[in-house]
Amino acid sequence: MYTDTHCHLFKEYYQTIEKVIEDAIDSGVHKMIVAATNMENSKEVVSLAEKYPSVYFCLGIHPESVEEERTEFKSYVLSLKNHPKFVGIGEIGLDYYYGKELRNEQLLLFDEMLDLAEEVEKPVIIHSREATKDTIDILNRHRVKGILHCFSGSLETAQILINMGFFIGVGGVMTFKKAHIDEVINEIPLEKLVLETDAPYLTPEPYRKYQNEPKYIPVIAEYLANTKHIPITRVAEQIEKNVTEIFDI
Ligand code: NI
């Protein structure tokens, strides 16, 4: 049994989310943590989790939505604090891939989201692209733990985050030959890793021509097992332990 710790099952991406969830369960993925990225899809993921027993949700405003109004968002999140399927704050973070013009705005938003996580006492799902130093600095100013999602950094960065209490989320990128992420992942203890698809993006090899779905988690698990030269049953067992250590599910 597997958990997809990070996917975006939004209506804008999938015609029939019900089928996506069924196919995931059929392939052994019994839990899916759906991460919102703005106010609109936050509401969507709450109703999805209320409809499907396998679905849990995280609420957050992604750095790409940095200009979004958030007073209403914050009170919405606080009103759901005790919702049984509300497991974390995310996807939140910093993204300087397209430039640093909005750096200050992104830092302010990220800081607000981390405050919110402390207030609701839940783990965080962090997106960090070309922003390692700022990410570590800001996380050091907050009392939060969680997952660094879609990890593609250096072993040194991974080590710093692990020492801060974070887990490293790995997905399809690990299977891309050009990425060379597997060499770094190989050095990270299994006890500090979790699996994620980031669906609908970043489908693992050899399925890259298809849209990504949580059903591909076992493909990523198998790749990880081969990289680490350990049995897949050991990967599945340890990763599920890690998931329950992070999330209250
Ligand atoms: Ni994502």
PDB file of C-alpha atoms and ligand atoms in Angstrom:
ATOM      1  CA  MET A   1       0.000   0.000   0.000  1.00  0.00           C
ATOM      2  CA  TYR A   2       1.245   3.402  -1.007  1.00  0.00           C
ATOM      3  CA  THR A   3       0.488   7.067  -0.403  1.00  0.00           C
ATOM      4  CA  ASP A   4       0.889   9.750  -3.027  1.00  0.00           C
ATOM      5  CA  THR A   5       2.047  12.571  -0.749  1.00  0.00           C
ATOM      6  CA  HIS A   6       1.629  15.279  -3.355  1.00  0.00           C
ATOM      7  CA  CYS A   7      -0.756  15.552  -6.291  1.00  0.00           C
ATOM      8  CA  HIS A   8      -3.080  18.129  -7.801  1.00  0.00           C
ATOM      9  CA  LEU A   9      -6.348  16.407  -8.632  1.00  0.00           C
ATOM     10  CA  PHE A  10      -8.147  19.516  -9.879  1.00  0.00           C
ATOM     11  CA  LYS A  11     -11.077  19.690 -12.295  1.00  0.00           C
ATOM     12  CA  GLU A  12      -9.061  21.853 -14.673  1.00  0.00           C
ATOM     13  CA  TYR A  13      -6.666  18.931 -15.296  1.00  0.00           C
ATOM     14  CA  TYR A  14      -8.823  15.798 -15.238  1.00  0.00           C
ATOM     15  CA  GLN A  15     -12.105  15.018 -16.929  1.00  0.00           C
ATOM     16  CA  THR A  16     -13.057  12.269 -14.483  1.00  0.00           C
ATOM     17  CA  ILE A  17     -11.264  12.492 -11.169  1.00  0.00           C
ATOM     18  CA  GLU A  18     -13.297   9.504  -9.963  1.00  0.00           C
ATOM     19  CA  LYS A  19     -11.556   7.268 -12.536  1.00  0.00           C
ATOM     20  CA  VAL A  20      -8.139   8.654 -11.554  1.00  0.00           C
ATOM     21  CA  ILE A  21      -8.826   7.765  -7.907  1.00  0.00           C
ATOM     22  CA  GLU A  22     -10.119   4.283  -8.804  1.00  0.00           C
ATOM     23  CA  ASP A  23      -7.068   3.553 -10.964  1.00  0.00           C
ATOM     24  CA  ALA A  24      -4.785   4.697  -8.145  1.00  0.00           C
ATOM     25  CA  ILE A  25      -6.464   2.361  -5.657  1.00  0.00           C
ATOM     26  CA  ASP A  26      -6.267  -0.501  -8.196  1.00  0.00           C
ATOM     27  CA  SER A  27      -2.518  -0.006  -8.449  1.00  0.00           C
ATOM     28  CA  GLY A  28      -2.032  -0.027  -4.656  1.00  0.00           C
ATOM     29  CA  VAL A  29      -2.124   3.709  -3.944  1.00  0.00           C
ATOM     30  CA  HIS A  30      -4.691   3.857  -1.152  1.00  0.00           C
ATOM     31  CA  LYS A  31      -4.080   7.391   0.036  1.00  0.00           C
ATOM     32  CA  MET A  32      -3.713  10.569  -1.960  1.00  0.00           C
ATOM     33  CA  ILE A  33      -2.764  13.891  -0.440  1.00  0.00           C
ATOM     34  CA  VAL A  34      -4.035  16.613  -2.731  1.00  0.00           C
ATOM     35  CA  ALA A  35      -2.230  19.934  -2.404  1.00  0.00           C
ATOM     36  CA  ALA A  36      -4.097  23.129  -3.234  1.00  0.00           C
ATOM     37  CA  THR A  37      -2.332  26.105  -4.773  1.00  0.00           C
ATOM     38  CA  ASN A  38      -4.884  28.930  -4.435  1.00  0.00           C
ATOM     39  CA  MET A  39      -8.227  29.855  -2.865  1.00  0.00           C
ATOM     40  CA  GLU A  40     -10.337  28.410  -5.648  1.00  0.00           C
ATOM     41  CA  ASN A  41      -8.791  24.940  -5.731  1.00  0.00           C
ATOM     42  CA  SER A  42      -8.571  24.908  -1.926  1.00  0.00           C
ATOM     43  CA  LYS A  43     -12.361  24.757  -1.846  1.00  0.00           C
ATOM     44  CA  GLU A  44     -12.284  22.097  -4.546  1.00  0.00           C
ATOM     45  CA  VAL A  45      -9.902  19.793  -2.660  1.00  0.00           C
ATOM     46  CA  VAL A  46     -11.966  20.010   0.523  1.00  0.00           C
ATOM     47  CA  SER A  47     -15.067  18.740  -1.277  1.00  0.00           C
ATOM     48  CA  LEU A  48     -13.011  16.059  -3.036  1.00  0.00           C
ATOM     49  CA  ALA A  49     -11.731  14.763   0.316  1.00  0.00           C
ATOM     50  CA  GLU A  50     -15.238  14.826   1.734  1.00  0.00           C
ATOM     51  CA  LYS A  51     -16.428  12.681  -1.171  1.00  0.00           C
ATOM     52  CA  TYR A  52     -13.614  10.098  -1.392  1.00  0.00           C
ATOM     53  CA  PRO A  53     -12.255   8.203   1.642  1.00  0.00           C
ATOM     54  CA  SER A  54      -8.770   7.890   0.035  1.00  0.00           C
ATOM     55  CA  VAL A  55      -8.322  11.617  -0.459  1.00  0.00           C
ATOM     56  CA  TYR A  56      -6.750  14.000   2.089  1.00  0.00           C
ATOM     57  CA  PHE A  57      -5.972  17.666   1.543  1.00  0.00           C
ATOM     58  CA  CYS A  58      -3.397  20.363   2.125  1.00  0.00           C
ATOM     59  CA  LEU A  59      -4.290  24.028   1.792  1.00  0.00           C
ATOM     60  CA  GLY A  60      -1.948  26.732   0.616  1.00  0.00           C
ATOM     61  CA  ILE A  61      -1.158  29.553  -1.766  1.00  0.00           C
ATOM     62  CA  HIS A  62       1.620  28.674  -4.209  1.00  0.00           C
ATOM     63  CA  PRO A  63       4.279  31.312  -5.044  1.00  0.00           C
ATOM     64  CA  GLU A  64       2.841  31.484  -8.571  1.00  0.00           C
ATOM     65  CA  SER A  65      -0.344  32.911  -7.026  1.00  0.00           C
ATOM     66  CA  VAL A  66       1.617  35.514  -5.077  1.00  0.00           C
ATOM     67  CA  GLU A  67      -0.765  38.310  -6.020  1.00  0.00           C
ATOM     68  CA  GLU A  68      -3.799  36.556  -4.600  1.00  0.00           C
ATOM     69  CA  GLU A  69      -5.736  38.180  -1.764  1.00  0.00           C
ATOM     70  CA  ARG A  70      -5.369  36.088   1.383  1.00  0.00           C
ATOM     71  CA  THR A  71      -7.359  37.474   4.287  1.00  0.00           C
ATOM     72  CA  GLU A  72     -10.335  35.363   3.268  1.00  0.00           C
ATOM     73  CA  PHE A  73      -8.029  32.412   2.575  1.00  0.00           C
ATOM     74  CA  LYS A  74      -6.552  32.507   6.055  1.00  0.00           C
ATOM     75  CA  SER A  75      -9.895  32.605   7.805  1.00  0.00           C
ATOM     76  CA  TYR A  76     -11.098  29.776   5.561  1.00  0.00           C
ATOM     77  CA  VAL A  77      -8.104  27.665   6.594  1.00  0.00           C
ATOM     78  CA  LEU A  78      -8.537  28.465  10.284  1.00  0.00           C
ATOM     79  CA  SER A  79     -12.222  27.498  10.093  1.00  0.00           C
ATOM     80  CA  LEU A  80     -11.136  24.030   8.876  1.00  0.00           C
ATOM     81  CA  LYS A  81      -8.444  23.506  11.511  1.00  0.00           C
ATOM     82  CA  ASN A  82     -10.149  20.438  12.979  1.00  0.00           C
ATOM     83  CA  HIS A  83     -11.346  18.914   9.712  1.00  0.00           C
ATOM     84  CA  PRO A  84     -10.366  15.219   9.901  1.00  0.00           C
ATOM     85  CA  LYS A  85      -8.874  15.209   6.394  1.00  0.00           C
ATOM     86  CA  PHE A  86      -6.936  18.462   6.612  1.00  0.00           C
ATOM     87  CA  VAL A  87      -3.365  17.205   6.931  1.00  0.00           C
ATOM     88  CA  GLY A  88      -1.036  20.065   6.029  1.00  0.00           C
ATOM     89  CA  ILE A  89      -0.269  23.512   4.650  1.00  0.00           C
ATOM     90  CA  GLY A  90       0.870  23.448   1.026  1.00  0.00           C
ATOM     91  CA  GLU A  91       1.825  23.849  -1.613  1.00  0.00           C
ATOM     92  CA  ILE A  92       3.771  26.887  -0.464  1.00  0.00           C
ATOM     93  CA  GLY A  93       7.274  28.188  -1.030  1.00  0.00           C
ATOM     94  CA  LEU A  94       9.509  30.203  -3.331  1.00  0.00           C
ATOM     95  CA  ASP A  95      10.095  30.051  -7.068  1.00  0.00           C
ATOM     96  CA  TYR A  96      12.726  32.215  -8.755  1.00  0.00           C
ATOM     97  CA  TYR A  97      12.850  30.168 -11.955  1.00  0.00           C
ATOM     98  CA  TYR A  98      11.240  32.966 -13.974  1.00  0.00           C
ATOM     99  CA  GLY A  99      13.175  35.699 -12.175  1.00  0.00           C
ATOM    100  CA  LYS A 100      13.403  37.447  -8.839  1.00  0.00           C
ATOM    101  CA  GLU A 101      11.168  40.436  -9.603  1.00  0.00           C
ATOM    102  CA  LEU A 102       8.575  39.237  -7.093  1.00  0.00           C
ATOM    103  CA  ARG A 103      11.071  37.978  -4.524  1.00  0.00           C
ATOM    104  CA  ASN A 104       9.878  40.257  -1.714  1.00  0.00           C
ATOM    105  CA  GLU A 105       6.215  39.508  -2.396  1.00  0.00           C
ATOM    106  CA  GLN A 106       6.971  35.775  -2.456  1.00  0.00           C
ATOM    107  CA  LEU A 107       8.897  35.978   0.813  1.00  0.00           C
ATOM    108  CA  LEU A 108       6.000  37.802   2.443  1.00  0.00           C
ATOM    109  CA  LEU A 109       3.461  35.246   1.206  1.00  0.00           C
ATOM    110  CA  PHE A 110       5.651  32.306   2.265  1.00  0.00           C
ATOM    111  CA  ASP A 111       6.130  33.845   5.699  1.00  0.00           C
ATOM    112  CA  GLU A 112       2.357  34.260   6.105  1.00  0.00           C
ATOM    113  CA  MET A 113       1.761  30.649   5.056  1.00  0.00           C
ATOM    114  CA  LEU A 114       4.349  29.393   7.563  1.00  0.00           C
ATOM    115  CA  ASP A 115       2.688  31.456  10.301  1.00  0.00           C
ATOM    116  CA  LEU A 116      -0.580  29.820   9.316  1.00  0.00           C
ATOM    117  CA  ALA A 117       0.986  26.350   9.551  1.00  0.00           C
ATOM    118  CA  GLU A 118       2.185  27.142  13.062  1.00  0.00           C
ATOM    119  CA  GLU A 119      -1.270  28.370  13.971  1.00  0.00           C
ATOM    120  CA  VAL A 120      -3.062  25.233  12.740  1.00  0.00           C
ATOM    121  CA  GLU A 121      -0.187  23.028  13.965  1.00  0.00           C
ATOM    122  CA  LYS A 122       0.207  21.070  10.759  1.00  0.00           C
ATOM    123  CA  PRO A 123       3.183  20.048   8.595  1.00  0.00           C
ATOM    124  CA  VAL A 124       4.134  22.009   5.478  1.00  0.00           C
ATOM    125  CA  ILE A 125       4.685  20.983   1.853  1.00  0.00           C
ATOM    126  CA  ILE A 126       7.438  23.152   0.436  1.00  0.00           C
ATOM    127  CA  HIS A 127       8.035  24.108  -3.177  1.00  0.00           C
ATOM    128  CA  SER A 128      11.497  25.579  -3.719  1.00  0.00           C
ATOM    129  CA  ARG A 129      12.911  26.296  -7.156  1.00  0.00           C
ATOM    130  CA  GLU A 130      16.166  28.212  -7.605  1.00  0.00           C
ATOM    131  CA  ALA A 131      15.587  29.559  -4.092  1.00  0.00           C
ATOM    132  CA  THR A 132      17.484  27.220  -1.757  1.00  0.00           C
ATOM    133  CA  LYS A 133      19.140  29.826   0.461  1.00  0.00           C
ATOM    134  CA  ASP A 134      16.013  31.938   1.008  1.00  0.00           C
ATOM    135  CA  THR A 135      13.988  28.770   1.648  1.00  0.00           C
ATOM    136  CA  ILE A 136      16.347  27.521   4.349  1.00  0.00           C
ATOM    137  CA  ASP A 137      16.621  30.982   5.952  1.00  0.00           C
ATOM    138  CA  ILE A 138      12.880  31.468   6.216  1.00  0.00           C
ATOM    139  CA  LEU A 139      12.216  27.907   7.429  1.00  0.00           C
ATOM    140  CA  ASN A 140      14.792  28.469  10.158  1.00  0.00           C
ATOM    141  CA  ARG A 141      12.669  31.342  11.476  1.00  0.00           C
ATOM    142  CA  HIS A 142       9.597  29.151  11.912  1.00  0.00           C
ATOM    143  CA  ARG A 143       8.717  26.161  14.015  1.00  0.00           C
ATOM    144  CA  VAL A 144       7.587  23.858  11.203  1.00  0.00           C
ATOM    145  CA  LYS A 145       8.328  20.429   9.810  1.00  0.00           C
ATOM    146  CA  GLY A 146       7.190  18.643   6.696  1.00  0.00           C
ATOM    147  CA  ILE A 147       8.291  17.768   3.190  1.00  0.00           C
ATOM    148  CA  LEU A 148      10.525  19.441   0.668  1.00  0.00           C
ATOM    149  CA  HIS A 149       8.549  18.485  -2.395  1.00  0.00           C
ATOM    150  CA  CYS A 150       9.926  17.546  -5.829  1.00  0.00           C
ATOM    151  CA  PHE A 151      13.484  17.587  -4.586  1.00  0.00           C
ATOM    152  CA  SER A 152      16.135  18.292  -7.202  1.00  0.00           C
ATOM    153  CA  GLY A 153      18.889  19.899  -5.153  1.00  0.00           C
ATOM    154  CA  SER A 154      22.277  18.821  -3.881  1.00  0.00           C
ATOM    155  CA  LEU A 155      23.022  16.280  -1.181  1.00  0.00           C
ATOM    156  CA  GLU A 156      24.253  19.123   1.017  1.00  0.00           C
ATOM    157  CA  THR A 157      20.888  20.894   0.765  1.00  0.00           C
ATOM    158  CA  ALA A 158      19.039  17.665   1.496  1.00  0.00           C
ATOM    159  CA  GLN A 159      21.217  17.117   4.556  1.00  0.00           C
ATOM    160  CA  ILE A 160      20.517  20.609   5.935  1.00  0.00           C
ATOM    161  CA  LEU A 161      16.766  20.127   5.524  1.00  0.00           C
ATOM    162  CA  ILE A 162      16.822  16.661   7.059  1.00  0.00           C
ATOM    163  CA  ASN A 163      18.665  18.092  10.068  1.00  0.00           C
ATOM    164  CA  MET A 164      15.884  20.678  10.336  1.00  0.00           C
ATOM    165  CA  GLY A 165      13.336  17.853  10.581  1.00  0.00           C
ATOM    166  CA  PHE A 166      12.225  17.697   6.951  1.00  0.00           C
ATOM    167  CA  PHE A 167      11.558  14.744   4.696  1.00  0.00           C
ATOM    168  CA  ILE A 168      12.497  14.733   1.029  1.00  0.00           C
ATOM    169  CA  GLY A 169       9.764  14.144  -1.560  1.00  0.00           C
ATOM    170  CA  VAL A 170      10.835  12.265  -4.671  1.00  0.00           C
ATOM    171  CA  GLY A 171       8.881  11.616  -7.831  1.00  0.00           C
ATOM    172  CA  GLY A 172       9.059  11.301 -11.604  1.00  0.00           C
ATOM    173  CA  VAL A 173      12.074  13.589 -11.989  1.00  0.00           C
ATOM    174  CA  MET A 174      14.218  10.883 -10.402  1.00  0.00           C
ATOM    175  CA  THR A 175      13.468   8.655 -13.405  1.00  0.00           C
ATOM    176  CA  PHE A 176      14.574  11.252 -15.979  1.00  0.00           C
ATOM    177  CA  LYS A 177      17.996  10.251 -17.265  1.00  0.00           C
ATOM    178  CA  LYS A 178      19.208  13.815 -17.704  1.00  0.00           C
ATOM    179  CA  ALA A 179      18.275  14.885 -14.182  1.00  0.00           C
ATOM    180  CA  HIS A 180      20.936  12.832 -12.326  1.00  0.00           C
ATOM    181  CA  ILE A 181      18.829  13.189  -9.187  1.00  0.00           C
ATOM    182  CA  ASP A 182      19.055   9.471  -8.505  1.00  0.00           C
ATOM    183  CA  GLU A 183      22.723   9.808  -7.487  1.00  0.00           C
ATOM    184  CA  VAL A 184      21.719  12.242  -4.722  1.00  0.00           C
ATOM    185  CA  ILE A 185      18.624  10.262  -3.720  1.00  0.00           C
ATOM    186  CA  ASN A 186      20.770   7.172  -3.361  1.00  0.00           C
ATOM    187  CA  GLU A 187      22.694   8.903  -0.568  1.00  0.00           C
ATOM    188  CA  ILE A 188      19.570   9.962   1.354  1.00  0.00           C
ATOM    189  CA  PRO A 189      18.416   7.388   3.927  1.00  0.00           C
ATOM    190  CA  LEU A 190      15.137   5.663   3.078  1.00  0.00           C
ATOM    191  CA  GLU A 191      13.901   6.799   6.503  1.00  0.00           C
ATOM    192  CA  LYS A 192      13.875  10.396   5.212  1.00  0.00           C
ATOM    193  CA  LEU A 193      12.125   9.922   1.868  1.00  0.00           C
ATOM    194  CA  VAL A 194       8.510  10.027   0.730  1.00  0.00           C
ATOM    195  CA  LEU A 195       6.998   9.371  -2.695  1.00  0.00           C
ATOM    196  CA  GLU A 196       4.931  11.795  -4.730  1.00  0.00           C
ATOM    197  CA  THR A 197       3.689  12.176  -8.292  1.00  0.00           C
ATOM    198  CA  ASP A 198       3.002  15.935  -8.463  1.00  0.00           C
ATOM    199  CA  ALA A 199       0.293  14.865 -10.932  1.00  0.00           C
ATOM    200  CA  PRO A 200      -0.688  16.116 -13.501  1.00  0.00           C
ATOM    201  CA  TYR A 201       2.959  17.081 -14.082  1.00  0.00           C
ATOM    202  CA  LEU A 202       6.230  15.121 -14.261  1.00  0.00           C
ATOM    203  CA  THR A 203       5.039  11.639 -15.256  1.00  0.00           C
ATOM    204  CA  PRO A 204       7.773   9.053 -14.537  1.00  0.00           C
ATOM    205  CA  GLU A 205       9.617   7.153 -17.263  1.00  0.00           C
ATOM    206  CA  PRO A 206       8.619   5.227 -19.334  1.00  0.00           C
ATOM    207  CA  TYR A 207       5.157   6.834 -19.284  1.00  0.00           C
ATOM    208  CA  ARG A 208       6.142  10.429 -19.997  1.00  0.00           C
ATOM    209  CA  LYS A 209       3.806  10.722 -22.965  1.00  0.00           C
ATOM    210  CA  TYR A 210       0.813  10.282 -20.639  1.00  0.00           C
ATOM    211  CA  GLN A 211      -0.661  12.727 -18.166  1.00  0.00           C
ATOM    212  CA  ASN A 212       0.604  11.985 -14.674  1.00  0.00           C
ATOM    213  CA  GLU A 213      -1.694  10.325 -12.116  1.00  0.00           C
ATOM    214  CA  PRO A 214      -1.268   8.926  -8.571  1.00  0.00           C
ATOM    215  CA  LYS A 215      -1.426   5.400 -10.053  1.00  0.00           C
ATOM    216  CA  TYR A 216       2.232   5.807 -11.078  1.00  0.00           C
ATOM    217  CA  ILE A 217       3.522   5.838  -7.479  1.00  0.00           C
ATOM    218  CA  PRO A 218       4.518   2.122  -7.647  1.00  0.00           C
ATOM    219  CA  VAL A 219       6.633   2.940 -10.731  1.00  0.00           C
ATOM    220  CA  ILE A 220       8.535   5.528  -8.686  1.00  0.00           C
ATOM    221  CA  ALA A 221       8.823   3.090  -5.757  1.00  0.00           C
ATOM    222  CA  GLU A 222      10.300   0.463  -8.054  1.00  0.00           C
ATOM    223  CA  TYR A 223      12.788   2.933  -9.453  1.00  0.00           C
ATOM    224  CA  LEU A 224      13.824   3.908  -5.931  1.00  0.00           C
ATOM    225  CA  ALA A 225      14.206   0.238  -4.932  1.00  0.00           C
ATOM    226  CA  ASN A 226      16.439  -0.389  -7.958  1.00  0.00           C
ATOM    227  CA  THR A 227      18.506   2.733  -7.279  1.00  0.00           C
ATOM    228  CA  LYS A 228      19.073   1.690  -3.678  1.00  0.00           C
ATOM    229  CA  HIS A 229      19.430  -2.032  -4.497  1.00  0.00           C
ATOM    230  CA  ILE A 230      16.809  -3.013  -1.934  1.00  0.00           C
ATOM    231  CA  PRO A 231      13.566  -4.991  -2.269  1.00  0.00           C
ATOM    232  CA  ILE A 232      10.492  -2.977  -3.221  1.00  0.00           C
ATOM    233  CA  THR A 233       8.631  -4.399  -0.213  1.00  0.00           C
ATOM    234  CA  ARG A 234      11.192  -2.726   2.043  1.00  0.00           C
ATOM    235  CA  VAL A 235      10.682   0.596   0.209  1.00  0.00           C
ATOM    236  CA  ALA A 236       6.885   0.351   0.495  1.00  0.00           C
ATOM    237  CA  GLU A 237       6.987  -0.513   4.187  1.00  0.00           C
ATOM    238  CA  GLN A 238       9.466   2.180   5.274  1.00  0.00           C
ATOM    239  CA  ILE A 239       7.916   4.941   3.149  1.00  0.00           C
ATOM    240  CA  GLU A 240       4.480   4.280   4.682  1.00  0.00           C
ATOM    241  CA  LYS A 241       6.037   4.558   8.144  1.00  0.00           C
ATOM    242  CA  ASN A 242       7.530   7.904   7.116  1.00  0.00           C
ATOM    243  CA  VAL A 243       4.134   9.116   5.882  1.00  0.00           C
ATOM    244  CA  THR A 244       2.479   8.357   9.205  1.00  0.00           C
ATOM    245  CA  GLU A 245       5.332  10.073  11.007  1.00  0.00           C
ATOM    246  CA  ILE A 246       4.657  13.290   9.079  1.00  0.00           C
ATOM    247  CA  PHE A 247       0.900  13.249   8.681  1.00  0.00           C
ATOM    248  CA  ASP A 248      -1.881  12.431  11.064  1.00  0.00           C
ATOM    249  CA  ILE A 249      -3.567   9.885   8.755  1.00  0.00           C
TER     250      ILE A 249
HETATM  251 NI    NI B   1       2.986  20.431  -6.893  1.00  0.00          NI
END
